[in-house]
């Protein structure tokens, strides 16, 4: 009888004969010691199916990986209502990571670039 692939994985051909033929879906990587698919985590994905290492995971959009391995929205950006990390518009700024909004410059001041 056939055995199912691990959760969040599939084979790419008919007639596979081994669990090693199972490939993790996009957004997961295979723990080759245990043959389980592990999620890359929030705001992260992989470029294709079949990843076998956490190093295949990358942050989405403008998010970047911090020292703890989490994807955060850097200063100069804000998280919009769709949970996307967006660059602050001209003449506004944010000074902290994961900011929910940008601050308008005071009258008579402006930013020197789009990312501030």
N, CA and C atoms as an extended XYZ file, in Angstrom:
348
Properties=species:S:1:pos:R:3:atomname:S:1:resname:S:1:resid:I:1 pbc="F F F"
N         0.845       -1.189        0.000 N   UNK     1
C         0.000        0.000        0.000 CA  UNK     1
C         0.883        1.242        0.000 C   UNK     1
N         0.300        2.335       -0.377 N   UNK     2
C         1.021        3.612       -0.446 CA  UNK     2
C         1.041        4.288        0.920 C   UNK     2
N         2.093        5.017        1.167 N   UNK     3
C         2.233        5.800        2.389 CA  UNK     3
C         2.208        7.269        2.013 C   UNK     3
N         1.482        8.053        2.786 N   UNK     4
C         1.395        9.491        2.521 CA  UNK     4
C         2.739       10.173        2.773 C   UNK     4
N         3.006       11.193        2.012 N   UNK     5
C         4.160       12.050        2.276 CA  UNK     5
C         3.914       12.795        3.583 C   UNK     5
N         4.986       13.302        4.199 N   UNK     6
C         4.803       14.120        5.402 CA  UNK     6
C         3.880       15.309        5.124 C   UNK     6
N         3.257       15.819        6.187 N   UNK     7
C         2.386       16.984        6.074 CA  UNK     7
C         3.149       18.119        5.397 C   UNK     7
N         2.488       18.855        4.512 N   UNK     8
C         3.044       19.989        3.764 CA  UNK     8
C         4.094       19.578        2.740 C   UNK     8
N         3.955       18.348        2.209 N   UNK     9
C         4.847       17.912        1.134 CA  UNK     9
C         4.091       17.025        0.164 C   UNK     9
N         4.667       16.826       -1.018 N   UNK    10
C         4.099       15.997       -2.079 CA  UNK    10
C         5.222       15.422       -2.921 C   UNK    10
N         4.902       14.396       -3.691 N   UNK    11
C         5.848       13.909       -4.688 CA  UNK    11
C         5.566       14.645       -5.993 C   UNK    11
N         6.539       14.658       -6.860 N   UNK    12
C         6.373       15.360       -8.136 CA  UNK    12
C         6.129       14.401       -9.291 C   UNK    12
N         6.231       13.093       -9.022 N   UNK    13
C         6.015       12.095      -10.070 CA  UNK    13
C         5.139       10.968       -9.544 C   UNK    13
N         4.525       10.245      -10.450 N   UNK    14
C         3.741        9.064      -10.098 CA  UNK    14
C         4.704        7.895       -9.914 C   UNK    14
N         4.426        7.022       -8.952 N   UNK    15
C         5.242        5.831       -8.751 CA  UNK    15
C         6.440        6.031       -7.852 C   UNK    15
N         6.422        7.046       -7.014 N   UNK    16
C         7.541        7.261       -6.087 CA  UNK    16
C         7.660        6.074       -5.142 C   UNK    16
N         8.883        5.731       -4.796 N   UNK    17
C         9.132        4.528       -4.006 CA  UNK    17
C         9.710        4.805       -2.621 C   UNK    17
N         9.922        6.078       -2.278 N   UNK    18
C        10.574        6.381       -1.013 CA  UNK    18
C        10.101        7.727       -0.474 C   UNK    18
N        10.141        7.871        0.836 N   UNK    19
C         9.796        9.150        1.454 CA  UNK    19
C        10.762       10.238        0.985 C   UNK    19
N        11.939        9.851        0.571 N   UNK    20
C        12.905       10.848        0.084 CA  UNK    20
C        12.455       11.480       -1.236 C   UNK    20
N        11.433       10.897       -1.888 N   UNK    21
C        10.870       11.502       -3.095 CA  UNK    21
C         9.892       12.636       -2.768 C   UNK    21
N         9.497       12.748       -1.504 N   UNK    22
C         8.571       13.799       -1.082 CA  UNK    22
C         9.318       15.127       -0.995 C   UNK    22
N         8.696       16.184       -1.504 N   UNK    23
C         9.293       17.515       -1.469 CA  UNK    23
C         8.364       18.458       -0.714 C   UNK    23
N         8.960       19.243        0.177 N   UNK    24
C         8.167       20.204        0.948 CA  UNK    24
C         7.604       21.283        0.029 C   UNK    24
N         6.425       21.763        0.402 N   UNK    25
C         5.779       22.849       -0.326 CA  UNK    25
C         6.561       24.148       -0.136 C   UNK    25
N         6.260       25.130       -0.971 N   UNK    26
C         6.855       26.459       -0.832 CA  UNK    26
C         6.533       26.989        0.570 C   UNK    26
N         7.519       27.565        1.230 N   UNK    27
C         7.346       28.092        2.583 CA  UNK    27
C         7.781       27.125        3.665 C   UNK    27
N         8.254       25.932        3.249 N   UNK    28
C         8.707       24.892        4.176 CA  UNK    28
C        10.041       24.340        3.703 C   UNK    28
N        10.780       23.727        4.635 N   UNK    29
C        12.001       23.009        4.270 CA  UNK    29
C        11.998       21.664        4.985 C   UNK    29
N        12.654       20.681        4.388 N   UNK    30
C        12.658       19.317        4.898 CA  UNK    30
C        13.770       19.114        5.922 C   UNK    30
N        13.394       18.612        7.093 N   UNK    31
C        14.369       18.133        8.072 CA  UNK    31
C        14.740       16.720        7.615 C   UNK    31
N        15.893       16.567        7.014 N   UNK    32
C        16.280       15.296        6.404 CA  UNK    32
C        16.534       14.190        7.426 C   UNK    32
N        16.761       14.544        8.676 N   UNK    33
C        16.967       13.530        9.713 CA  UNK    33
C        15.650       12.867       10.098 C   UNK    33
N        14.552       13.642       10.058 N   UNK    34
C        13.255       13.121       10.494 CA  UNK    34
C        12.216       13.061        9.378 C   UNK    34
N        12.553       13.587        8.207 N   UNK    35
C        11.622       13.668        7.074 CA  UNK    35
C        10.300       14.307        7.482 C   UNK    35
N        10.419       15.519        8.033 N   UNK    36
C         9.252       16.353        8.322 CA  UNK    36
C         9.506       17.718        7.701 C   UNK    36
N         8.419       18.361        7.266 N   UNK    37
C         8.526       19.700        6.701 CA  UNK    37
C         8.340       20.720        7.814 C   UNK    37
N         9.264       21.653        7.886 N   UNK    38
C         9.251       22.684        8.915 CA  UNK    38
C         8.949       24.027        8.252 C   UNK    38
N         8.015       24.759        8.830 N   UNK    39
C         7.645       26.072        8.293 CA  UNK    39
C         8.807       27.047        8.425 C   UNK    39
N         8.997       27.874        7.411 N   UNK    40
C        10.022       28.921        7.487 CA  UNK    40
C         9.681       29.931        8.578 C   UNK    40
N         8.408       30.129        8.853 N   UNK    41
C         7.993       31.066        9.885 CA  UNK    41
C         7.260       32.257        9.299 C   UNK    41
N         6.754       33.112       10.181 N   UNK    42
C         5.989       34.279        9.731 CA  UNK    42
C         6.810       35.185        8.809 C   UNK    42
N         6.166       35.682        7.773 N   UNK    43
C         6.743       36.636        6.825 CA  UNK    43
C         7.958       36.080        6.083 C   UNK    43
N         8.031       34.725        5.972 N   UNK    44
C         9.133       34.064        5.282 CA  UNK    44
C         8.593       33.034        4.296 C   UNK    44
N         9.389       32.719        3.295 N   UNK    45
C         9.021       31.691        2.322 CA  UNK    45
C        10.285       31.111        1.705 C   UNK    45
N        10.111       30.193        0.771 N   UNK    46
C        11.201       29.658       -0.043 CA  UNK    46
C        10.875       29.977       -1.497 C   UNK    46
N        11.852       29.911       -2.358 N   UNK    47
C        11.619       30.255       -3.765 CA  UNK    47
C        10.986       29.123       -4.545 C   UNK    47
N        11.059       27.880       -4.008 N   UNK    48
C        10.507       26.747       -4.748 CA  UNK    48
C        10.205       25.597       -3.782 C   UNK    48
N         9.588       24.554       -4.310 N   UNK    49
C         9.372       23.339       -3.527 CA  UNK    49
C        10.701       22.607       -3.374 C   UNK    49
N        10.765       21.692       -2.412 N   UNK    50
C        11.932       20.832       -2.284 CA  UNK    50
C        13.088       21.386       -1.491 C   UNK    50
N        12.886       22.458       -0.748 N   UNK    51
C        13.981       23.009        0.059 CA  UNK    51
C        14.341       22.041        1.184 C   UNK    51
N        15.630       21.970        1.505 N   UNK    52
C        16.102       21.027        2.525 CA  UNK    52
C        16.896       21.709        3.634 C   UNK    52
N        16.826       23.029        3.707 N   UNK    53
C        17.583       23.745        4.728 CA  UNK    53
C        16.873       25.037        5.100 C   UNK    53
N        16.985       25.425        6.359 N   UNK    54
C        16.393       26.696        6.791 CA  UNK    54
C        17.043       27.871        6.068 C   UNK    54
N        18.254       27.681        5.558 N   UNK    55
C        18.919       28.764        4.826 CA  UNK    55
C        18.224       29.056        3.493 C   UNK    55
N        17.309       28.176        3.068 N   UNK    56
C        16.524       28.424        1.852 CA  UNK    56
C        15.396       29.426        2.105 C   UNK    56
N        15.090       29.674        3.371 N   UNK    57
C        14.012       30.603        3.721 CA  UNK    57
C        14.504       32.041        3.612 C   UNK    57
N        13.656       32.919        3.138 N   UNK    58
C        14.004       34.335        3.065 CA  UNK    58
C        12.788       35.165        3.456 C   UNK    58
N        13.037       36.390        3.841 N   UNK    59
C        11.974       37.300        4.263 CA  UNK    59
C        11.240       37.854        3.050 C   UNK    59
N         9.949       38.052        3.207 N   UNK    60
C         9.114       38.606        2.141 CA  UNK    60
C         9.256       40.122        2.056 C   UNK    60
N         9.102       40.653        0.853 N   UNK    61
C         9.040       42.108        0.650 CA  UNK    61
C        10.195       42.859        1.283 C   UNK    61
N         9.866       43.945        1.999 N   UNK    62
C        10.879       44.783        2.643 CA  UNK    62
C        11.302       44.279        4.014 C   UNK    62
N        10.765       43.141        4.449 N   UNK    63
C        11.169       42.598        5.745 CA  UNK    63
C        12.624       42.134        5.666 C   UNK    63
N        13.324       42.175        6.801 N   UNK    64
C        14.689       41.667        6.829 CA  UNK    64
C        14.862       40.779        8.059 C   UNK    64
N        15.818       39.868        8.006 N   UNK    65
C        16.062       38.925        9.099 CA  UNK    65
C        16.920       39.593       10.171 C   UNK    65
N        16.404       39.607       11.407 N   UNK    66
C        17.169       40.185       12.506 CA  UNK    66
C        18.128       39.143       13.094 C   UNK    66
N        18.851       39.513       14.137 N   UNK    67
C        19.862       38.633       14.735 CA  UNK    67
C        19.259       37.353       15.308 C   UNK    67
N        17.966       37.374       15.635 N   UNK    68
C        17.297       36.193       16.182 CA  UNK    68
C        16.644       35.328       15.112 C   UNK    68
N        16.770       35.717       13.841 N   UNK    69
C        16.209       34.934       12.748 CA  UNK    69
C        14.777       35.293       12.394 C   UNK    69
N        14.233       36.337       13.031 N   UNK    70
C        12.862       36.765       12.735 CA  UNK    70
C        12.873       37.827       11.641 C   UNK    70
N        11.832       37.828       10.829 N   UNK    71
C        11.704       38.856        9.797 CA  UNK    71
C        10.982       40.056       10.393 C   UNK    71
N        11.636       41.199       10.358 N   UNK    72
C        11.075       42.415       10.933 CA  UNK    72
C        11.043       43.518        9.878 C   UNK    72
N        10.204       44.498       10.122 N   UNK    73
C        10.072       45.654        9.231 CA  UNK    73
C        10.994       46.745        9.783 C   UNK    73
N        12.046       47.122        9.054 N   UNK    74
C        13.056       48.031        9.603 CA  UNK    74
C        12.577       49.475        9.732 C   UNK    74
N        13.317       50.253       10.522 N   UNK    75
C        13.072       51.692       10.615 CA  UNK    75
C        13.103       52.287        9.208 C   UNK    75
N        12.282       53.301        8.983 N   UNK    76
C        12.153       53.883        7.644 CA  UNK    76
C        11.025       53.247        6.862 C   UNK    76
N        10.357       52.288        7.502 N   UNK    77
C         9.241       51.559        6.903 CA  UNK    77
C         8.117       51.456        7.920 C   UNK    77
N         6.952       50.975        7.478 N   UNK    78
C         5.822       50.749        8.375 CA  UNK    78
C         5.068       49.523        7.891 C   UNK    78
N         4.309       48.908        8.784 N   UNK    79
C         3.492       47.754        8.431 CA  UNK    79
C         2.087       48.255        8.138 C   UNK    79
N         1.619       48.016        6.899 N   UNK    80
C         0.299       48.515        6.493 CA  UNK    80
C        -0.814       47.560        6.939 C   UNK    80
N        -2.049       47.892        6.575 N   UNK    81
C        -3.216       47.115        7.013 CA  UNK    81
C        -3.230       45.696        6.436 C   UNK    81
N        -2.447       45.440        5.376 N   UNK    82
C        -2.332       44.094        4.806 CA  UNK    82
C        -1.160       43.314        5.398 C   UNK    82
N        -0.528       43.893        6.424 N   UNK    83
C         0.621       43.274        7.086 CA  UNK    83
C         1.857       43.241        6.193 C   UNK    83
N         1.912       44.157        5.213 N   UNK    84
C         3.076       44.290        4.345 CA  UNK    84
C         3.983       45.385        4.891 C   UNK    84
N         5.274       45.209        4.742 N   UNK    85
C         6.254       46.213        5.166 CA  UNK    85
C         6.453       47.178        4.001 C   UNK    85
N         6.067       48.431        4.200 N   UNK    86
C         6.127       49.442        3.142 CA  UNK    86
C         7.095       50.559        3.522 C   UNK    86
N         7.748       51.137        2.530 N   UNK    87
C         8.660       52.255        2.730 CA  UNK    87
C         7.870       53.514        3.074 C   UNK    87
N         8.338       54.269        4.074 N   UNK    88
C         7.690       55.543        4.401 CA  UNK    88
C         7.739       56.468        3.185 C   UNK    88
N         6.651       57.176        2.921 N   UNK    89
C         6.654       58.102        1.782 CA  UNK    89
C         7.567       59.307        2.053 C   UNK    89
N         7.821       60.096        0.992 N   UNK    90
C         8.626       61.306        1.138 CA  UNK    90
C         8.076       62.169        2.258 C   UNK    90
N         8.996       62.838        2.933 N   UNK    91
C         8.671       63.782        4.006 CA  UNK    91
C         7.989       63.132        5.199 C   UNK    91
N         8.274       61.866        5.408 N   UNK    92
C         7.834       61.172        6.615 CA  UNK    92
C         8.913       60.163        6.995 C   UNK    92
N         8.850       59.656        8.219 N   UNK    93
C         9.888       58.748        8.695 CA  UNK    93
C         9.335       57.858        9.812 C   UNK    93
N        10.055       56.779       10.091 N   UNK    94
C         9.810       55.964       11.279 CA  UNK    94
C        11.172       55.622       11.858 C   UNK    94
N        11.265       55.604       13.168 N   UNK    95
C        12.563       55.388       13.811 CA  UNK    95
C        12.689       54.019       14.464 C   UNK    95
N        11.617       53.227       14.452 N   UNK    96
C        11.682       51.930       15.124 CA  UNK    96
C        11.286       50.799       14.174 C   UNK    96
N        11.674       49.587       14.528 N   UNK    97
C        11.281       48.430       13.722 CA  UNK    97
C         9.807       48.118       13.975 C   UNK    97
N         9.175       47.497       12.998 N   UNK    98
C         7.769       47.074       13.074 CA  UNK    98
C         6.816       48.208       13.417 C   UNK    98
N         7.120       49.402       12.928 N   UNK    99
C         6.270       50.562       13.163 CA  UNK    99
C         4.948       50.411       12.416 C   UNK    99
N         3.873       50.897       13.011 N   UNK   100
C         2.560       50.808       12.360 CA  UNK   100
C         2.251       52.043       11.524 C   UNK   100
N         3.111       53.064       11.588 N   UNK   101
C         2.877       54.276       10.799 CA  UNK   101
C         4.175       55.066       10.666 C   UNK   101
N         4.132       56.032        9.784 N   UNK   102
C         5.249       56.956        9.615 CA  UNK   102
C         4.835       58.312       10.175 C   UNK   102
N         5.813       59.091       10.613 N   UNK   103
C         5.574       60.407       11.196 CA  UNK   103
C         5.887       61.462       10.142 C   UNK   103
N         4.979       62.426        9.975 N   UNK   104
C         5.218       63.522        9.041 CA  UNK   104
C         6.320       64.430        9.574 C   UNK   104
N         7.161       64.919        8.696 N   UNK   105
C         8.204       65.862        9.095 CA  UNK   105
C         7.558       67.151        9.593 C   UNK   105
N         8.250       67.846       10.488 N   UNK   106
C         7.761       69.124       10.980 CA  UNK   106
C         7.790       70.144        9.849 C   UNK   106
N         6.933       71.177        9.923 N   UNK   107
C         6.945       72.223        8.885 CA  UNK   107
C         8.339       72.793        8.682 C   UNK   107
N         8.747       72.921        7.445 N   UNK   108
C        10.062       73.463        7.113 CA  UNK   108
C        11.145       72.395        7.012 C   UNK   108
N        10.796       71.132        7.335 N   UNK   109
C        11.761       70.048        7.248 CA  UNK   109
C        11.258       69.016        6.245 C   UNK   109
N        12.189       68.307        5.648 N   UNK   110
C        11.823       67.230        4.738 CA  UNK   110
C        12.879       66.150        4.793 C   UNK   110
N        12.539       64.953        4.342 N   UNK   111
C        13.522       63.879        4.301 CA  UNK   111
C        14.387       64.048        3.071 C   UNK   111
N        15.607       63.545        3.140 N   UNK   112
C        16.523       63.675        2.008 CA  UNK   112
C        16.375       62.534        1.014 C   UNK   112
N        15.656       61.475        1.423 N   UNK   113
C        15.417       60.350        0.518 CA  UNK   113
C        14.105       59.701        0.879 C   UNK   113
N        13.674       58.746        0.051 N   UNK   114
C        12.382       58.076        0.301 CA  UNK   114
C        12.451       57.198        1.535 C   UNK   114
N        13.575       56.536        1.774 N   UNK   115
C        13.729       55.675        2.943 CA  UNK   115
C        14.372       56.475        4.057 C   UNK   115
N        13.601       56.765        5.115 N   UNK   116
C        14.125       57.584        6.217 CA  UNK   116
C        13.759       56.973        7.539 C   UNK   116
